[in-house]
Coordinates of C-alpha atoms in Angstrom, one line a residue:
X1 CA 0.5 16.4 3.6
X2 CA -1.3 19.8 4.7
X3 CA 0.3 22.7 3.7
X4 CA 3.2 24.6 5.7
X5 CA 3.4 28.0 5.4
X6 CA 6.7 29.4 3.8
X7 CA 7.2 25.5 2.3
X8 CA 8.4 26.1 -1.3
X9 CA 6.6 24.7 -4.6
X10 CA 8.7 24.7 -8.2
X11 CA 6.6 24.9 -11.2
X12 CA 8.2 24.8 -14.6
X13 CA 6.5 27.1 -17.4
X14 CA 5.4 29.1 -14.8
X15 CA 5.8 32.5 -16.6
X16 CA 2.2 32.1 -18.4
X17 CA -0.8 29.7 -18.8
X18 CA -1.9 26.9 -16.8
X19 CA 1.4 27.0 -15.2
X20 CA 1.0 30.7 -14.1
X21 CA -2.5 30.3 -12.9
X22 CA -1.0 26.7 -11.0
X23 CA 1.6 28.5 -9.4
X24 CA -1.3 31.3 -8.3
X25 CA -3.3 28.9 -7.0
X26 CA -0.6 27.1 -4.9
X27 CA 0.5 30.5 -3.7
X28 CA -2.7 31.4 -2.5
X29 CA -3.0 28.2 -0.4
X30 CA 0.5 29.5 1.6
X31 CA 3.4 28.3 -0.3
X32 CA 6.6 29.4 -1.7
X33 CA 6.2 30.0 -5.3
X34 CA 9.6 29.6 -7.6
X35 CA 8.8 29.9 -11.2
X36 CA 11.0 28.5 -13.1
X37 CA 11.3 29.8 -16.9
X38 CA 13.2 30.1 -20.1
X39 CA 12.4 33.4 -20.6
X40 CA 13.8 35.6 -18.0
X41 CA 12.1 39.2 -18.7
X42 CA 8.8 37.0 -18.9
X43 CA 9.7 35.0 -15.9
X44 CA 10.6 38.1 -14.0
X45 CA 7.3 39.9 -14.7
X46 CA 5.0 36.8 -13.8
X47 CA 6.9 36.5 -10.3
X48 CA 6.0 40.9 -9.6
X49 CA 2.3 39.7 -10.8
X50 CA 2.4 37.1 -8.0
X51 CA 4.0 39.4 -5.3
X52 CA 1.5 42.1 -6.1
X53 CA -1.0 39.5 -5.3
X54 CA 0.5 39.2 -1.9
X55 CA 1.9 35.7 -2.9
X56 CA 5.2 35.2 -2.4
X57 CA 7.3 34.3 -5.3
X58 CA 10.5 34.6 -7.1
X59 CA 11.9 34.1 -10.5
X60 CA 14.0 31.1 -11.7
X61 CA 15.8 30.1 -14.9
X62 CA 15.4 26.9 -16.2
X63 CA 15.4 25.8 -20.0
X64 CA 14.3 22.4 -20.6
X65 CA 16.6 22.0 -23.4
X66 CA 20.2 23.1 -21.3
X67 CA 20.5 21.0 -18.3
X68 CA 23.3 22.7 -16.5
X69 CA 20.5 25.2 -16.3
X70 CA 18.7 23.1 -13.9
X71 CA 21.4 22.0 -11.8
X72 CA 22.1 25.5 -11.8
X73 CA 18.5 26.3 -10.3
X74 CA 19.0 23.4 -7.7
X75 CA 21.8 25.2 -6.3
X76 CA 20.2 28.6 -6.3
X77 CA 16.9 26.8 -4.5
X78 CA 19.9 25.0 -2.0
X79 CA 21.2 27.7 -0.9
X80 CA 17.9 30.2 -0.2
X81 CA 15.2 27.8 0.7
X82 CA 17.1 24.6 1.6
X83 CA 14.1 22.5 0.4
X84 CA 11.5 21.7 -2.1
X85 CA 7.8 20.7 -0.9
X86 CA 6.2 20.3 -4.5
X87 CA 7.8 19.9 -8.2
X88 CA 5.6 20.7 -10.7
X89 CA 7.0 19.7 -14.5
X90 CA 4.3 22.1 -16.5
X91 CA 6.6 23.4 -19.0
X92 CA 6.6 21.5 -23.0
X93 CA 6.2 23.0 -26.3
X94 CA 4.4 21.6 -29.4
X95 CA 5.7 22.7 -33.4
X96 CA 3.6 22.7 -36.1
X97 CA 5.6 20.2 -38.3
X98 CA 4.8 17.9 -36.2
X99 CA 2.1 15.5 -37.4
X100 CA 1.4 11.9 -38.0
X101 CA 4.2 9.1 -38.2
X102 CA 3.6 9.7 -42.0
X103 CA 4.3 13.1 -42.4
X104 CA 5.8 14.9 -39.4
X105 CA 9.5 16.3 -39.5
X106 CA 12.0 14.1 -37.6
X107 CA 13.7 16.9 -36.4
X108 CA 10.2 18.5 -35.1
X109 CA 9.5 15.4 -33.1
X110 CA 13.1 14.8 -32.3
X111 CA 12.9 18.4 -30.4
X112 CA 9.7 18.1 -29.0
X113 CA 10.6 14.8 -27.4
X114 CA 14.0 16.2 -26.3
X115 CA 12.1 19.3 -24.6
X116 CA 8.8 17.6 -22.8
X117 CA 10.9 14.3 -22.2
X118 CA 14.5 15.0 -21.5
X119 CA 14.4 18.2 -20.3
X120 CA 11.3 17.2 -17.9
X121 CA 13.5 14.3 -16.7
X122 CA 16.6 16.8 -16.1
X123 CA 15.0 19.1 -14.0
X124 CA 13.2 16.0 -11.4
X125 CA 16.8 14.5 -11.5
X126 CA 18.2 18.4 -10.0
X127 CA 15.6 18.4 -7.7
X128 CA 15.4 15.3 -6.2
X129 CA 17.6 15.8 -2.9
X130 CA 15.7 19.0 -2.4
X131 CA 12.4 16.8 -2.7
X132 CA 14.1 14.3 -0.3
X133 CA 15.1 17.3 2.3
X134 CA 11.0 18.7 2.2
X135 CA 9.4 15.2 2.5
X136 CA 6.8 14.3 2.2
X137 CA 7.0 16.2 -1.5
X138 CA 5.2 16.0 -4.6
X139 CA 5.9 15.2 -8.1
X140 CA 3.2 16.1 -10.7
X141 CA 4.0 15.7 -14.0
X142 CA 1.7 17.5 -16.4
X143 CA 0.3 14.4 -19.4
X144 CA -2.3 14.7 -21.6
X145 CA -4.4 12.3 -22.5
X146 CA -2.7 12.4 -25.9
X147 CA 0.0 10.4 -24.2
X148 CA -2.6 7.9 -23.1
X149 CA -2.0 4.4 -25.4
X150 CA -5.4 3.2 -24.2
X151 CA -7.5 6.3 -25.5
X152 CA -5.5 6.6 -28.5
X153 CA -6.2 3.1 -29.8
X154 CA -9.7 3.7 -29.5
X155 CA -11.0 5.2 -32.7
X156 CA -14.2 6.5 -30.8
X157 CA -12.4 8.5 -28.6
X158 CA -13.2 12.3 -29.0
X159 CA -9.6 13.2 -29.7
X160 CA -8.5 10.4 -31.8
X161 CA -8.1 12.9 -34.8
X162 CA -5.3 14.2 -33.4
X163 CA -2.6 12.3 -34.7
X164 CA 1.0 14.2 -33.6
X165 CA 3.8 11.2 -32.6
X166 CA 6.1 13.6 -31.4
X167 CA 4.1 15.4 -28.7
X168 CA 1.8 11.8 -28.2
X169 CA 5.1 9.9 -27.7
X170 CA 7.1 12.3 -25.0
X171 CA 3.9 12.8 -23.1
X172 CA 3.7 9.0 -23.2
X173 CA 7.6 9.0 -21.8
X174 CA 6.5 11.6 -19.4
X175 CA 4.1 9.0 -18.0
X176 CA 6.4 6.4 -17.9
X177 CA 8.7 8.4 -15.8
X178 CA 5.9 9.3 -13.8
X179 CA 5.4 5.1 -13.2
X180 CA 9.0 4.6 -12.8
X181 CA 9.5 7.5 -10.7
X182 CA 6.8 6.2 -8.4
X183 CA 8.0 2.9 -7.9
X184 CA 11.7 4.3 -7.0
X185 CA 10.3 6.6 -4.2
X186 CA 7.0 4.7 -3.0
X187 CA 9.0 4.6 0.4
X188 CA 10.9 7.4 0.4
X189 CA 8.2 10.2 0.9
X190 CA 7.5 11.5 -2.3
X191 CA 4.5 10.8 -4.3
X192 CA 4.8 11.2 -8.2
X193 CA 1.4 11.7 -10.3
X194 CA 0.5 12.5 -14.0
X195 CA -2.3 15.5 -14.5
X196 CA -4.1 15.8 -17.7
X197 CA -5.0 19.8 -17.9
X198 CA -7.6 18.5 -20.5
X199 CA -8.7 20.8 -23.9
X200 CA -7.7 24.1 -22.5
X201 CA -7.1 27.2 -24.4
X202 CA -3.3 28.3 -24.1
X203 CA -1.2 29.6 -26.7
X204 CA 0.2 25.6 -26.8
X205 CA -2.6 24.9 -29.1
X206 CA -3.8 28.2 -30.3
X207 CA -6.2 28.7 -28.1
X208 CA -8.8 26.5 -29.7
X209 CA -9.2 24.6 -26.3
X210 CA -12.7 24.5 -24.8
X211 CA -11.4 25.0 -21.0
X212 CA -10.6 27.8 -19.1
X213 CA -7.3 28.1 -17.8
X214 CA -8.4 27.5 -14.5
X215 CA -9.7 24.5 -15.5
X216 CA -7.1 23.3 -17.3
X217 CA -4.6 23.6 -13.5
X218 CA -7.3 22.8 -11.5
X219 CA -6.2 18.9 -11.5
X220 CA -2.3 19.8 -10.7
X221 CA -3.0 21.9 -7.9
X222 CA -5.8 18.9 -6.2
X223 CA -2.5 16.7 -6.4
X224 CA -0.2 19.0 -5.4
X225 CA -2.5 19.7 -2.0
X226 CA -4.4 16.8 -1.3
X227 CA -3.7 15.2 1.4
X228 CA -5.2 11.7 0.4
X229 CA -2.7 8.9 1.6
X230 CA -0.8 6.3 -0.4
X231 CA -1.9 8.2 -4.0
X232 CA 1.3 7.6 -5.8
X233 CA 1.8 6.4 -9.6
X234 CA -1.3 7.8 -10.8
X235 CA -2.5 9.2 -14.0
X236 CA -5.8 11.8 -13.5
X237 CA -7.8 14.6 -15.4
X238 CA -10.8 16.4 -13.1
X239 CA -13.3 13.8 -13.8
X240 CA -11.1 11.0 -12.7
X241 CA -8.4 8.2 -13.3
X242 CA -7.5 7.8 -16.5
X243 CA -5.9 4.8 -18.5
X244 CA -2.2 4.5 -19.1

């Protein structure tokens, strides 16, 4: 898929962080930028930041936790550009009562899995027929490789100290969906793939991330553009395919 000029990209947490700087970089190659956030004055001002880059781009709002809110931005997206080209689910919180299975809060994990699961799930379901009307489309589901069972059953990983079921367990659902998702639309036009930002500084995980920001989209935006054939149902960080 090469890049149309005017063809229109959604990327969720777009107002700040990796997903501003994904929705810059995707701009900048000649697409339609709709941020979608929960914060509208914030969501507003990262759209003017965009324009006065020259990119084009417009404000959207979508919270993860109200799904009317993202049939609501299907319609919007329906009625002005007709069509989606990329979906890109960035947006997912993290609390801090979150923890191990020992000690975190149920109703900590109970709303970050509702947010980065759920809600993620919502919004592909409202945007699927505007995928199917811009095919070939993208899906790219941002992971982590906290979600990864593989690395976190291996005590030598480097992250394996980071022991938080809620946030490890939806980005775990978030790559099933991404497998499952795959599998529906393998012939229908759409490929669906997981990024893993990686360690990057963002308010997420106060800033104690050894990426750049940059660095931490840089993975989303080679799926959303490449034009690689037949890449579908994939799970990647920058320096490659990682393990489910």
């Amino acid at each position: 898929m090469g890049v149309s000029a005017g063809a229109s990209a959604l990327i969720t947490g777009a107002n700040k962080g990796i997903g501003f700087e994904i929705a810059r970089q995707l701009g900048q190659a000649g697409l339609q930028i709709i941020i979608g956030a929960r914060n509208r004055e914030r969501g507003a001002e990262a759209a003017h930041k965009l324009a006065d880059e020259g990119i084009a781009a417009r404000y959207l709002h979508i919270d993860l936790t109200d799904p009317a809110s993202a049939d609501q931005a299907a319609a919007d997206i329906r009625s002005r550009e007709g069509a989606l080209k990329i979906l890109v689910n960035n947006a997912g919180i993290s609390d801090p009562r979150d923890g191990s299975p020992e000690h975190a809060e149920l109703g900590a994990v109970r709303r970050v899995v509702e947010t980065n699961f759920l809600g993620t799930l919502s919004v592909t379901q409202a945007m699927l027929p505007l995928l199917r009307k811009g095919r070939p489309a993208r899906i790219i589901n941002l992971s982590s490789g906290l979600g990864s069972m593989t690395l976190n059953s291996d005590p030598d990983w480097e992250y394996a100290r980071y022991k938080l079921i809620g946030y490890s367990a939806s980005k775990a659902a978030v790559n099933m969906l991404t497998v499952q998702l795959a599998a529906a639309l393998k012939d229908a036009g759409i490929r669906v793939n997981a990024a893993d930002p990686g360690f990057t500084a963002t308010n997420l995980n106060g800033y104690q991330g050894h990426q750049t920001i940059p660095q931490g989209a840089a993975e989303a935006v080679r799926l959303a553009l490449s034009e690689e054939d037949g890449v579908t149902g994939g799970y990647f960080a920058t320096y490659g395919r990682l393990p489910w």
